[in-house]
Coordinates of C-alpha atoms and ligand atoms in Angstrom, one line a residue:
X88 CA 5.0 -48.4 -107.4
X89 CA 2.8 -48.1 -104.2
X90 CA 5.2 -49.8 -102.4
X91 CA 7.9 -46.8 -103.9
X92 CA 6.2 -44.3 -102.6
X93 CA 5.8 -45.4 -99.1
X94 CA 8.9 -45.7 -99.1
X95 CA 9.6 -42.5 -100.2
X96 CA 6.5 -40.8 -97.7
X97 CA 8.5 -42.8 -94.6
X98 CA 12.1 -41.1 -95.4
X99 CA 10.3 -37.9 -95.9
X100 CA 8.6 -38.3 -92.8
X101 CA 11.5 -39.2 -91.3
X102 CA 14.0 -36.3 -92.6
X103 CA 11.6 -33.8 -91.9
X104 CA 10.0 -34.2 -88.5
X105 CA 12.1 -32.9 -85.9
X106 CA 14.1 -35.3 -83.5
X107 CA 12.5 -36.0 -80.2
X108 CA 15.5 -36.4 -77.9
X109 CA 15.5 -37.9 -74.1
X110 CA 16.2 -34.2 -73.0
X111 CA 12.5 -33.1 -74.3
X112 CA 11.2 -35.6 -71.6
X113 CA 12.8 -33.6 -68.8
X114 CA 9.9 -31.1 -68.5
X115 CA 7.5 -33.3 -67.6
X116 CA 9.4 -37.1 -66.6
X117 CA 12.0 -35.2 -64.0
X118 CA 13.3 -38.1 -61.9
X119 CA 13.1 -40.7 -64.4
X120 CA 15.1 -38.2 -66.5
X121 CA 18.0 -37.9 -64.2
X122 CA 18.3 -41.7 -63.9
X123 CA 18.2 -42.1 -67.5
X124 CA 21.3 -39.3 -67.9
X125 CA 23.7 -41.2 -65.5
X126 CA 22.7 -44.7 -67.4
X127 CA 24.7 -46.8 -69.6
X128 CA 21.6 -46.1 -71.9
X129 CA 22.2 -42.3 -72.6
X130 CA 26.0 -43.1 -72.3
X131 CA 26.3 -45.9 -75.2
X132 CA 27.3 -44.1 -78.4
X133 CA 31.2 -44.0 -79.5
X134 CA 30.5 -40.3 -78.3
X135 CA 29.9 -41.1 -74.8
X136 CA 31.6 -44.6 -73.9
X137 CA 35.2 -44.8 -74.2
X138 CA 34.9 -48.7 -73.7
X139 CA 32.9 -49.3 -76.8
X140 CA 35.0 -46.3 -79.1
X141 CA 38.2 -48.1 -78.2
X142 CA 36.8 -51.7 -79.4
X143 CA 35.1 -50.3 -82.6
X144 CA 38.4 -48.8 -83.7
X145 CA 40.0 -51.6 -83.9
X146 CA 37.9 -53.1 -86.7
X147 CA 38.9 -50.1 -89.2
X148 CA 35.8 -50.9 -91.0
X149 CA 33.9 -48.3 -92.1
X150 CA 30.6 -49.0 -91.4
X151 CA 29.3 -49.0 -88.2
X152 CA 26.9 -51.5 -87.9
X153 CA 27.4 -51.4 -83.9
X154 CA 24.6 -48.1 -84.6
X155 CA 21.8 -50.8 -84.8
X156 CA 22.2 -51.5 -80.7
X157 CA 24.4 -48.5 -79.8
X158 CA 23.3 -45.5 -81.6
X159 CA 19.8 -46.5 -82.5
X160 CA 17.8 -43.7 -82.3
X161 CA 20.0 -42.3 -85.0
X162 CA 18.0 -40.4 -87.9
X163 CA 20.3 -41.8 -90.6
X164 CA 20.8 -45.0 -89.4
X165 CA 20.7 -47.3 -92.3
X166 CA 23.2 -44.8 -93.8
X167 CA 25.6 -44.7 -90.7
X168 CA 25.4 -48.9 -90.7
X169 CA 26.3 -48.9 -94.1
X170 CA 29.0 -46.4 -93.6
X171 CA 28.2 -43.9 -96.7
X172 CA 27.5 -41.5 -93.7
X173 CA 29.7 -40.8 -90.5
X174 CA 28.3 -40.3 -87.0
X175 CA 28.2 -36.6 -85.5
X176 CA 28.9 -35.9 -82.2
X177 CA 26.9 -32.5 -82.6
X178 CA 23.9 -34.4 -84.5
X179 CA 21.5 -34.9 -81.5
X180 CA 20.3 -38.3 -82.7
X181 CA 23.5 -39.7 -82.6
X182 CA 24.8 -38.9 -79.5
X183 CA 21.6 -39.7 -77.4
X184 CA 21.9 -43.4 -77.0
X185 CA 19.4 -45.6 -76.3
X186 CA 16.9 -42.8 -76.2
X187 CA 13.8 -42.3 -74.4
X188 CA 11.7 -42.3 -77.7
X189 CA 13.6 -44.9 -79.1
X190 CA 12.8 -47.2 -76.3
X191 CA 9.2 -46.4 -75.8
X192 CA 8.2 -47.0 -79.4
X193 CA 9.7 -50.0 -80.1
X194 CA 6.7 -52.1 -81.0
X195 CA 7.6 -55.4 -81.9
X196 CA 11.1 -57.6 -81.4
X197 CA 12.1 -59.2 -85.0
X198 CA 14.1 -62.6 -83.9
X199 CA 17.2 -63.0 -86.5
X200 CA 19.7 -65.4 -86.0
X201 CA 23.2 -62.9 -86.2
X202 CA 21.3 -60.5 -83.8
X203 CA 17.5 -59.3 -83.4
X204 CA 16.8 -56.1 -84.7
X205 CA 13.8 -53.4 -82.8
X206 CA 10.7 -52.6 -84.8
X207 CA 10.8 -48.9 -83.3
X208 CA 7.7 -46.4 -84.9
X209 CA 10.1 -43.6 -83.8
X210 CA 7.8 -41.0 -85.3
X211 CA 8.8 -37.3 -84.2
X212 CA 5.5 -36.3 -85.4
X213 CA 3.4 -34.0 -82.7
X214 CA 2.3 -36.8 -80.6
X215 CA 4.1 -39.4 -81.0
X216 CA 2.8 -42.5 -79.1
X217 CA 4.7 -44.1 -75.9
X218 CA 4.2 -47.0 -75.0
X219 CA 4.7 -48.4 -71.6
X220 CA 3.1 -50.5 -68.4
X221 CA 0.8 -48.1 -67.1
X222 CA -2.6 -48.6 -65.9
X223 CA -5.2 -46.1 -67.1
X224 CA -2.3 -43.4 -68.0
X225 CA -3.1 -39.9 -68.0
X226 CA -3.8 -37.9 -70.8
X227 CA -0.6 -35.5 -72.0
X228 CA -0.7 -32.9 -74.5
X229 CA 2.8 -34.0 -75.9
X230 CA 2.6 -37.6 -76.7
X231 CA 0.0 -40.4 -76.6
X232 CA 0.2 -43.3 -73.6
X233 CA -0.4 -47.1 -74.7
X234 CA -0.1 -50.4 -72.6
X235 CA 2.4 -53.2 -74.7
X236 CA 3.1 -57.1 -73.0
X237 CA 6.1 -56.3 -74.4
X238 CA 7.1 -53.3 -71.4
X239 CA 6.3 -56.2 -69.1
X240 CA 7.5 -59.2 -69.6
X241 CA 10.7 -58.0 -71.0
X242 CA 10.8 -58.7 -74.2
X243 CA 11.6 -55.2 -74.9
X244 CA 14.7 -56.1 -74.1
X245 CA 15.5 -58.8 -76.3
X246 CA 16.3 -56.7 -79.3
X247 CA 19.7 -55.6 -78.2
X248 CA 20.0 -57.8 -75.3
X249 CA 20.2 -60.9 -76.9
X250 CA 22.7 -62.5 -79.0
X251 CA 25.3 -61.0 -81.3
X252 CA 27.6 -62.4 -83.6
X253 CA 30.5 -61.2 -85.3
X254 CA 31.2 -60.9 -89.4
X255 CA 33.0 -64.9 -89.4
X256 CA 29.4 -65.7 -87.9
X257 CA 30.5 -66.4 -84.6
X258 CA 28.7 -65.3 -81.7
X259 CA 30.6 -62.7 -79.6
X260 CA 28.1 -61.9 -76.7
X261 CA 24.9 -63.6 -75.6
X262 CA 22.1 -62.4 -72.3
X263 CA 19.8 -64.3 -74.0
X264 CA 18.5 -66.5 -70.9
X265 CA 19.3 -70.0 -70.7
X266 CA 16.3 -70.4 -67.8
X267 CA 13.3 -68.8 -69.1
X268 CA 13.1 -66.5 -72.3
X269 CA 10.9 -64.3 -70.2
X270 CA 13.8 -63.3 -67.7
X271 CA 12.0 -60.5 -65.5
X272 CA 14.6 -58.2 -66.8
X273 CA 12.8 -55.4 -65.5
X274 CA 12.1 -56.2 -62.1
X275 CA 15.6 -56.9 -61.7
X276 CA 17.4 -53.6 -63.8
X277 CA 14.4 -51.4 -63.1
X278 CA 13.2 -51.8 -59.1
X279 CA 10.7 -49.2 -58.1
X280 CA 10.6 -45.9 -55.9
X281 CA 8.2 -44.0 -54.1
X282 CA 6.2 -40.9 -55.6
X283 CA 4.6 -40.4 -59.0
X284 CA 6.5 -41.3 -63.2
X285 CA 5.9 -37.2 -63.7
X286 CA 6.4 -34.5 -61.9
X287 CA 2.7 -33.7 -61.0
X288 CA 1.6 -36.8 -60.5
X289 CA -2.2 -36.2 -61.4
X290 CA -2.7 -39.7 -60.8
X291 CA -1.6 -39.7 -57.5
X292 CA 0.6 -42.7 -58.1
X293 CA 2.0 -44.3 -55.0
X294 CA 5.1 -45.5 -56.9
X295 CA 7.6 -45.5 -60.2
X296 CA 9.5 -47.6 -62.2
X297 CA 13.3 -46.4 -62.0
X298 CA 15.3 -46.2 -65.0
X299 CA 18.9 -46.4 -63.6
X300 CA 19.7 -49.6 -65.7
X301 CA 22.3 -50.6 -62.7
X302 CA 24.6 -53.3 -63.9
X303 CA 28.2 -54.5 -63.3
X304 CA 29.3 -50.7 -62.5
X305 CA 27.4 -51.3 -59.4
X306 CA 28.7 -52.3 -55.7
X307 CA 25.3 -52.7 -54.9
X308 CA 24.8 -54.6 -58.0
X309 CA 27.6 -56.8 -57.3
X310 CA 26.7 -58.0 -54.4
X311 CA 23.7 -59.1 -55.7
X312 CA 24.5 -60.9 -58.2
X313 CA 26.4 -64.5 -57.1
X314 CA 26.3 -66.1 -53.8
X315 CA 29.4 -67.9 -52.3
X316 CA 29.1 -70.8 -49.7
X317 CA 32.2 -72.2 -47.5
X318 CA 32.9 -75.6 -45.6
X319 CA 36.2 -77.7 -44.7
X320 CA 35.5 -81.1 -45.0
X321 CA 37.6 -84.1 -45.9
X322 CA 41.0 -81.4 -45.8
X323 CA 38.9 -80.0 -48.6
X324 CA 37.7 -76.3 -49.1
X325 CA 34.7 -76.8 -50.7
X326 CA 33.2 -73.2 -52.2
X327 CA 29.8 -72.9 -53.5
X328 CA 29.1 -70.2 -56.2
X329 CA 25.6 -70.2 -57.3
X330 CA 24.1 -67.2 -60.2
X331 CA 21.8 -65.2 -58.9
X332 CA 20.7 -63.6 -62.1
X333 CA 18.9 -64.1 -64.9
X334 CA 21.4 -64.4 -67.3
X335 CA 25.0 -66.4 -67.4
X336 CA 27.7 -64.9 -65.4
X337 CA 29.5 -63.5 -68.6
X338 CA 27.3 -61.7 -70.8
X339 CA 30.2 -59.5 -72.3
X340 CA 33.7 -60.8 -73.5
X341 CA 35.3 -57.6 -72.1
X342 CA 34.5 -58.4 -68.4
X343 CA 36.4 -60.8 -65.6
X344 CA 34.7 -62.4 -62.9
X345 CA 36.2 -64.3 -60.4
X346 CA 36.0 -65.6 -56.4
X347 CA 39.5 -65.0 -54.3
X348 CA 39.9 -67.3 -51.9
X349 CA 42.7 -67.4 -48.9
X350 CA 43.2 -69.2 -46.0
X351 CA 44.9 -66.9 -43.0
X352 CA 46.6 -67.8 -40.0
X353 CA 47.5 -65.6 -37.4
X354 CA 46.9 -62.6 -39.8
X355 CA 48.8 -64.2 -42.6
X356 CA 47.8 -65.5 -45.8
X357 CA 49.3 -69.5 -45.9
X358 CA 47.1 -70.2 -49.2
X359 CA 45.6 -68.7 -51.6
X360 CA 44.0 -70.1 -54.7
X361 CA 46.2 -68.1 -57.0
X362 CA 49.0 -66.1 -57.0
X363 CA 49.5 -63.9 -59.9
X364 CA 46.4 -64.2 -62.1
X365 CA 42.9 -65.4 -61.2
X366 CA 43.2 -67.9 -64.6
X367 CA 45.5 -70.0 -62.2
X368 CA 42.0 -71.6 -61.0
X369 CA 39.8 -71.3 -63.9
X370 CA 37.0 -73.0 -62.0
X371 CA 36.8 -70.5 -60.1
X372 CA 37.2 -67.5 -62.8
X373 CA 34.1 -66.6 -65.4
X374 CA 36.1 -65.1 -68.6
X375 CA 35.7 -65.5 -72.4
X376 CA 38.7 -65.8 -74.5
X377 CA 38.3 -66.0 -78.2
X378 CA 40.7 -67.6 -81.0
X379 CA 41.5 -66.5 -84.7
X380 CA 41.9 -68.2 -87.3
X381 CA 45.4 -69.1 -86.5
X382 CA 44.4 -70.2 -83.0
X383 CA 45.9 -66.9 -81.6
X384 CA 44.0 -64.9 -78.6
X385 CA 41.3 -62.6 -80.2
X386 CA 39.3 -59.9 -79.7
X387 CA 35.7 -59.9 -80.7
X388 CA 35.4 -58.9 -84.4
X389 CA 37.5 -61.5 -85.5
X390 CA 37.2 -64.2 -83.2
X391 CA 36.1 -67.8 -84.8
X392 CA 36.0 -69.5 -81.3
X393 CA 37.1 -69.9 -77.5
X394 CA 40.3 -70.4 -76.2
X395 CA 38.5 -70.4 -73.1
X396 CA 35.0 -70.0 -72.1
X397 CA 33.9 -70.6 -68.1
X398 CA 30.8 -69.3 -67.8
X399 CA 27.7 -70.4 -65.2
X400 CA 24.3 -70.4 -66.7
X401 CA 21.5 -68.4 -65.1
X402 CA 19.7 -69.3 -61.2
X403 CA 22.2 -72.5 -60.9
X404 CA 25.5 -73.1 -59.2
X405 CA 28.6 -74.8 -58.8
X406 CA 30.7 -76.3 -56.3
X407 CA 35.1 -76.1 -56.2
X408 CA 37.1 -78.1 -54.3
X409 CA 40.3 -77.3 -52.9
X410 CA 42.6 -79.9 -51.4
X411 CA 43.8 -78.0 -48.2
X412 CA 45.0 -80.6 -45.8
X413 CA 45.8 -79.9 -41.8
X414 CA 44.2 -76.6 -41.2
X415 CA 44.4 -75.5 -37.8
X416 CA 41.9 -74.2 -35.2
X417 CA 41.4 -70.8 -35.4
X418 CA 42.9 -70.6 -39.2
X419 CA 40.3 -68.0 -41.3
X420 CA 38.8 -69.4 -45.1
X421 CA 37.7 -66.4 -46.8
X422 CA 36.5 -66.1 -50.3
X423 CA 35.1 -62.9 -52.2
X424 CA 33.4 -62.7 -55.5
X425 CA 35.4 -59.6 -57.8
X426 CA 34.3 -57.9 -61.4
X427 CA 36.2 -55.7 -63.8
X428 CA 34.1 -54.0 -66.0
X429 CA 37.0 -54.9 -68.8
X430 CA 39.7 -57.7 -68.2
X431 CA 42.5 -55.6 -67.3
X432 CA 45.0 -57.0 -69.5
X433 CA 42.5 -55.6 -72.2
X434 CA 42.4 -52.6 -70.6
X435 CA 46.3 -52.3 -70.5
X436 CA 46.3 -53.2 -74.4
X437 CA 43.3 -50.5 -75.1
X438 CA 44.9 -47.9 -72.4
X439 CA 41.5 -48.2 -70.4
X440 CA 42.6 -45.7 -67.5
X441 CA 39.4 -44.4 -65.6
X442 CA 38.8 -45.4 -62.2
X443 CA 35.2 -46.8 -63.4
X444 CA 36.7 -49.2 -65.3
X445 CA 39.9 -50.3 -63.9
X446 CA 38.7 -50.6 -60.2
X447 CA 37.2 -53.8 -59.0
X448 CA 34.1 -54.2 -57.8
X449 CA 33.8 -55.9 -54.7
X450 CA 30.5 -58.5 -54.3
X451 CA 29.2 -61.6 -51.7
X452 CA 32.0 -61.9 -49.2
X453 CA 31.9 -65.1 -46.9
X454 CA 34.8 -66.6 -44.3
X455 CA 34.6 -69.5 -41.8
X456 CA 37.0 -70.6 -39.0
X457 CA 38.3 -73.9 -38.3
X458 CA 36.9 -75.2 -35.5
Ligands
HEC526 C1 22.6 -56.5 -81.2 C2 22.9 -55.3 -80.4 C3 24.4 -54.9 -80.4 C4 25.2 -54.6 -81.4 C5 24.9 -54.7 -82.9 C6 26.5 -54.2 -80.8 N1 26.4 -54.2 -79.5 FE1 27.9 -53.7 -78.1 N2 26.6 -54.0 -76.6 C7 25.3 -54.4 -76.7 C8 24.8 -54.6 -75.4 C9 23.4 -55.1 -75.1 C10 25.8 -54.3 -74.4 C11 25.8 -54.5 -72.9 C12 26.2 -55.9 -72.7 C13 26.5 -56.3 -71.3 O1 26.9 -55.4 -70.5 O2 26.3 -57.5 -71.0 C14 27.0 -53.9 -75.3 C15 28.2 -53.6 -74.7 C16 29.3 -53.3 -75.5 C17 30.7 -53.1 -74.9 C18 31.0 -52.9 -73.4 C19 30.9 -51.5 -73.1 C20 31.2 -51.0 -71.7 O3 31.5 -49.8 -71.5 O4 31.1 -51.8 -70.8 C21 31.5 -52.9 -76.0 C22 33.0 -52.6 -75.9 C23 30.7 -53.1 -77.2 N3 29.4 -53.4 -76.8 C24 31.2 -53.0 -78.5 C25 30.5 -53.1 -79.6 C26 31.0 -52.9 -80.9 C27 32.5 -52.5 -81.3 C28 30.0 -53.2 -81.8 C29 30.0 -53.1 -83.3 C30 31.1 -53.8 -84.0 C31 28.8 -53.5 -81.0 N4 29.2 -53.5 -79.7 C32 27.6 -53.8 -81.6 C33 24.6 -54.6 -77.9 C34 25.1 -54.6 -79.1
HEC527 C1 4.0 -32.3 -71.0 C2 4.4 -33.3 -70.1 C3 5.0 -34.6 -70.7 C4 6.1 -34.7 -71.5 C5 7.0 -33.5 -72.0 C6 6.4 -36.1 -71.7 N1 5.4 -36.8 -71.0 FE1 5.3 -38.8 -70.9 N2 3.7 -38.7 -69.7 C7 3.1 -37.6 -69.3 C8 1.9 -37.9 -68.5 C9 1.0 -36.9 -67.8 C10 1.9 -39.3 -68.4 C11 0.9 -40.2 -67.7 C12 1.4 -40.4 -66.3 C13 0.5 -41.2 -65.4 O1 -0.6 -41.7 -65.8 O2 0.9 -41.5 -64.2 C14 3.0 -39.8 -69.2 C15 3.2 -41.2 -69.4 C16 4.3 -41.6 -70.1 C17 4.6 -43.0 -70.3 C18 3.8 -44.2 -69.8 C19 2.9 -44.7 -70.9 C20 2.1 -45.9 -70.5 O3 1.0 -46.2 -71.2 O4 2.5 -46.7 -69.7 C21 5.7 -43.1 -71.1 C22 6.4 -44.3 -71.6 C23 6.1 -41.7 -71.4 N3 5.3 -40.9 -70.8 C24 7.3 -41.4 -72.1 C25 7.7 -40.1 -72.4 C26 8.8 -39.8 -73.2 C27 9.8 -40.8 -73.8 C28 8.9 -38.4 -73.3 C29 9.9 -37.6 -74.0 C30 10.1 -37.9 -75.4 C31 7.7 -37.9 -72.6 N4 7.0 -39.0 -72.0 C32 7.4 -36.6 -72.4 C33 3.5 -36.3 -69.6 C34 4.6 -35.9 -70.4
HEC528 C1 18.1 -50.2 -78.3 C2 18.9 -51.2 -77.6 C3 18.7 -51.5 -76.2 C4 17.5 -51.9 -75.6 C5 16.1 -51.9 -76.2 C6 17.9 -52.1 -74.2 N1 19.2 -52.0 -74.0 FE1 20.2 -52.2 -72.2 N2 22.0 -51.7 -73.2 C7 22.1 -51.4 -74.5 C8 23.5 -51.1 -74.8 C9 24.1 -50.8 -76.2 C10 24.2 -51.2 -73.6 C11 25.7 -51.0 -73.3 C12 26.0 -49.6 -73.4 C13 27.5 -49.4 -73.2 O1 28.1 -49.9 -72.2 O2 28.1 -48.8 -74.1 C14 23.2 -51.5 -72.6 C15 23.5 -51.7 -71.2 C16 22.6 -52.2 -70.3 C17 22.9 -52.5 -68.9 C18 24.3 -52.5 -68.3 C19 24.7 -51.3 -67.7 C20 26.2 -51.5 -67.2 O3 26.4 -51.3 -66.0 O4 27.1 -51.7 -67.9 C21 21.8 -53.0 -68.3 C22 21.6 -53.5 -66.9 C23 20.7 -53.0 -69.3 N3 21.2 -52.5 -70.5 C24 19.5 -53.5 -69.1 C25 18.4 -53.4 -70.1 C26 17.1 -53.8 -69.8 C27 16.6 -54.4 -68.5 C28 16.4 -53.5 -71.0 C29 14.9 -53.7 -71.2 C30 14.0 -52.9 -70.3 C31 17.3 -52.9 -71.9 N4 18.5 -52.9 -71.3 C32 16.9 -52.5 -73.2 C33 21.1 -51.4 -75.5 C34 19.8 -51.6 -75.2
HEC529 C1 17.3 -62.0 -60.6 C2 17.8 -60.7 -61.0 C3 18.2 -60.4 -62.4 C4 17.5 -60.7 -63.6 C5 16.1 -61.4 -63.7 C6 18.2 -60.1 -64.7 N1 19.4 -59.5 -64.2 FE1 20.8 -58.6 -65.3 N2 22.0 -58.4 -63.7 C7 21.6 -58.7 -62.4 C8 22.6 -58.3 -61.5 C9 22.6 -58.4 -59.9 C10 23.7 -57.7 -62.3 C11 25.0 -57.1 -61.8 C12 26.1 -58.0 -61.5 C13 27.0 -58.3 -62.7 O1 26.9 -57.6 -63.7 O2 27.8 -59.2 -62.5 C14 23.2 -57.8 -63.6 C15 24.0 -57.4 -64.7 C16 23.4 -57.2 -66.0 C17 24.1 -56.6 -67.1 C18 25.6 -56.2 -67.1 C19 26.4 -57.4 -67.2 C20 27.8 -57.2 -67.5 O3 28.6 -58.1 -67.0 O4 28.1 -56.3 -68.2 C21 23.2 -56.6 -68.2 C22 23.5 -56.0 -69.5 C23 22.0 -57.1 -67.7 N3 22.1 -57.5 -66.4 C24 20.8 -57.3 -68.5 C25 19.8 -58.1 -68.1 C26 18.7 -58.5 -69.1 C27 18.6 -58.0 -70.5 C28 17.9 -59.3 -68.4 C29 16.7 -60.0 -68.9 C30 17.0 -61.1 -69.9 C31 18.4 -59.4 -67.0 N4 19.5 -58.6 -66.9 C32 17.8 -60.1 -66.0 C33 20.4 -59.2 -62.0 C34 19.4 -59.7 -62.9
HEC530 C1 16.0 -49.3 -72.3 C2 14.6 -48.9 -72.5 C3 14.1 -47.7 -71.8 C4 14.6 -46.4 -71.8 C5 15.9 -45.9 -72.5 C6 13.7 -45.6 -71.1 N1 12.6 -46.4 -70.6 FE1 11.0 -45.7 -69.7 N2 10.4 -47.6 -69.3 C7 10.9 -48.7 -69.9 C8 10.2 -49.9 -69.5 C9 10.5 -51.3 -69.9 C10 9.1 -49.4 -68.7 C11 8.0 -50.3 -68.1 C12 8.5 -50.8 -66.7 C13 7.5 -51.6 -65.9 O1 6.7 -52.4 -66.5 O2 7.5 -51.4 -64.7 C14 9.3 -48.0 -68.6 C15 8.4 -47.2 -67.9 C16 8.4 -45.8 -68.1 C17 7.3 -44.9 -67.6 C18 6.1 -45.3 -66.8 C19 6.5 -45.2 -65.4 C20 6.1 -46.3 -64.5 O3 6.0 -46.0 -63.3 O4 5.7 -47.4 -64.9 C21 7.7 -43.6 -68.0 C22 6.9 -42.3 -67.6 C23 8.9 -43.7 -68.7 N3 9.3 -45.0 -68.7 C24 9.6 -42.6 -69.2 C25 10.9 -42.7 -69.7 C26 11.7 -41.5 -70.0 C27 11.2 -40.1 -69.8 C28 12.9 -41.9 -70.4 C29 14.1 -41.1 -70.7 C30 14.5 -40.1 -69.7 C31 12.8 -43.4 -70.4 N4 11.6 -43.8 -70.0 C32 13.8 -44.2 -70.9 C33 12.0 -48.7 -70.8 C34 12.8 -47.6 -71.1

């Protein structure tokens, strides 16, 4: 009985109290505001991300259990993941994305084996209580400030960026580090900046935590993340490609990652290590490819395995090796690491057209010359 009426208290609690959405933050958490806006974060509802909209149609299942990661901060989430409910575009809650509150009150990461799921306190009460990394915060008058391990070492992370698996059990996406489960994920996605976390800056902080989220729609990203290496030896090209990151190469079946190599003489290209499509040299291509049950190319949501999975696992590398005999002096190697946000043969089938998504994005470029 006392456990009914808790029960009952929390989803009054929660129907009532007014939502707190990422906008209400503005007033006070300017710059980190702005970053936020342009983020994949505020952008990853079926309202705002064409990407994921596309890809959840194609299941026509009614529930939409993608909410959990995706629309989290939802009011009536349990009843949007069950699908008695639809999502609203004009209902605030749904179309914030991975909110500002939501993030900052998630308390505790529950570890589940088809995906891990946020403790969030999301209360939308008068002063609600923030958590966060901050020593000796200052006071505010609309929310409280308090210090969690969990806002530094990452693990805050780990509730959506971990593992996923589909309805056949299979798992469809992983981040979940291979090298240390405490990945400094947020030294890496959230580098800092000069000047205070609020716009008065009481504290007379000398610097902020940035809350841009950059990722693989990032040049600058890109660059960053693999390292190539060139050498002829033997009549062999032998390229290096070592992951900087902490997490594999693939995180996300919808990407393609690959290095494009050429050798040029006089200005012209007399090799290349594929012609048409980058799958030519799969050791040189990081893709995902899953299988039905028929053994027919899938896409996530009912995939029961891998027609083809080259991946690299996080901080460690790999070396391919080219038979290219009698290269001249003076001939130019030259390899470049490329990423698509989505694989575009899936972006053809989904009719993915933005530049965002179609362009390539351009990362570690190395060449050497035959000496
Ligand atoms: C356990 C949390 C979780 C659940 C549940 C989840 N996702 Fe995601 N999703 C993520 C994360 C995290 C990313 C970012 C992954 C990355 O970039 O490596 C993502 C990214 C995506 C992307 C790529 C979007 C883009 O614009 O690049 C698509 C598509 C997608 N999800 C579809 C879905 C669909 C469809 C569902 C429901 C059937 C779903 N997801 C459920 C966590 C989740
Ligand atoms: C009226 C101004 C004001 C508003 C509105 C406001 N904050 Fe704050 N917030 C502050 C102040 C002041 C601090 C302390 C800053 C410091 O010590 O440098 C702070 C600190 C924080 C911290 C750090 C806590 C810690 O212990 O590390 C978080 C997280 C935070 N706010 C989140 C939010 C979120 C999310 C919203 C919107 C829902 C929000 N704030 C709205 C004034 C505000
Ligand atoms: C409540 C769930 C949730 C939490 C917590 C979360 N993320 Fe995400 N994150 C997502 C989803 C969902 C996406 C994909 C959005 C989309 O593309 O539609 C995403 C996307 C990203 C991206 C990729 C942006 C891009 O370019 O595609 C990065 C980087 C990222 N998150 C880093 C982090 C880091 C670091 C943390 C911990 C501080 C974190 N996230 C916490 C759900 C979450
Ligand atoms: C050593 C730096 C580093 C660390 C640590 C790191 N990342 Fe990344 N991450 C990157 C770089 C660089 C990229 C952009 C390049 C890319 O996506 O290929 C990236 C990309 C991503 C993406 C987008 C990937 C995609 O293909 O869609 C997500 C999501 C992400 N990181 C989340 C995380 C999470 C969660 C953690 C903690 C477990 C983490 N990162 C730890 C450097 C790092
Ligand atoms: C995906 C999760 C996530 C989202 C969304 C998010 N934050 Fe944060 N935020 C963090 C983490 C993690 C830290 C702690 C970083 C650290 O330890 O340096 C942080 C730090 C902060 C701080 C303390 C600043 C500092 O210099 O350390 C403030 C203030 C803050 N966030 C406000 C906001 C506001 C306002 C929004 C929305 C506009 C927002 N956050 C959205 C994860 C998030």
């Amino acid at each position: 009985m006392k456990k009914i009426i808790l029960i009952f208290l929390l989803l009054f609690i929660v129907v009532e109290a007014k939502y707190l959405d990422s906008e209400s933050c503005k007033e006070c958490h300017e710059n980190i505001y702005n970053q936020h806006t342009k983020s994949m974060h505020h952008k990853a509802s079926l309202f705002s991300d064409e990407v994921h909209r596309k890809v959840q149609e194609l299941s026509d299942d009614k529930k939409y259990s993608c909410a959990l990661c995706h629309m989290p901060a939802a009011k009536n989430l349990s009843a949007i993941i069950r699908g008695t409910e639809n999502p609203k575009a004009e209902e605030i809650s749904n179309s914030d994305g991975v909110s500002c509150a939501f993030c900052h009150q998630i308390s505790k990461i529950h570890y589940g084996k088809s995906y891990n799921i946020n403790f969030s306190s999301t209360a939308f009460d008068d002063k609600p209580t923030m958590f966060g990394n901050l020593d000796n915060p200052d006071s505010s008058n609309k929310h409280n400030s308090q210090s969690s391990d969990i806002y530094k070492n990452s693990e805050v992370c780990m509730g959506c960026h971990s593992h996923k698996e589909n309805s056949n059990g299979f798992e469809v996406c992983n981040s979940k580090d291979q090298h240390d489960s405490r990945s400094d994920c947020i030294g890496c996605h959230m580098p800092k900046a000069t000047g205070g976390n609020e716009n008065f800056n009481k504290k007379g902080r000398s610097e902020y935590t940035t809350h841009n989220f950059l990722g693989i729609r990032s040049d600058e990203m890109v660059k960053k993340s693999v390292k190539l290496g060139l050498s002829y030896k033997n009549e062999n090209i032998e390229l290096s490609i070592e992951n900087k990151m902490g997490h594999a190469i693939i995180t996300h079946p919808m990407r393609l990652k690959f290095v494009k190599t050429v050798v040029l003489r006089d200005g012209k290209t007399i090799w290349s290590n594929f012609s048409q499509s980058p799958k030519e040299d799969k050791e040189a291509t990081f893709i995902i490819v899953f299988k039905d049950s028929e053994e027919k190319q899938a896409m996530p949501h009912n995939a029961v395995g891998y027609e083809l999975n080259q991946n690299l696992k996080a901080m460690s590398s790999k070396i391919v090796l080219y038979s290219v005999p009698s290269l001249q002096k003076g001939d130019i190697i030259k390899s470049t690491w490329v990423s698509y946000v989505v694989n575009p043969n899936i972006a053809k089938k989904l009719e993915l057209t933005s530049d965002e998504i179609t362009k390539q994005y351009i990362g570690d470029e190395v060449s050497i010359v035959i000496k």
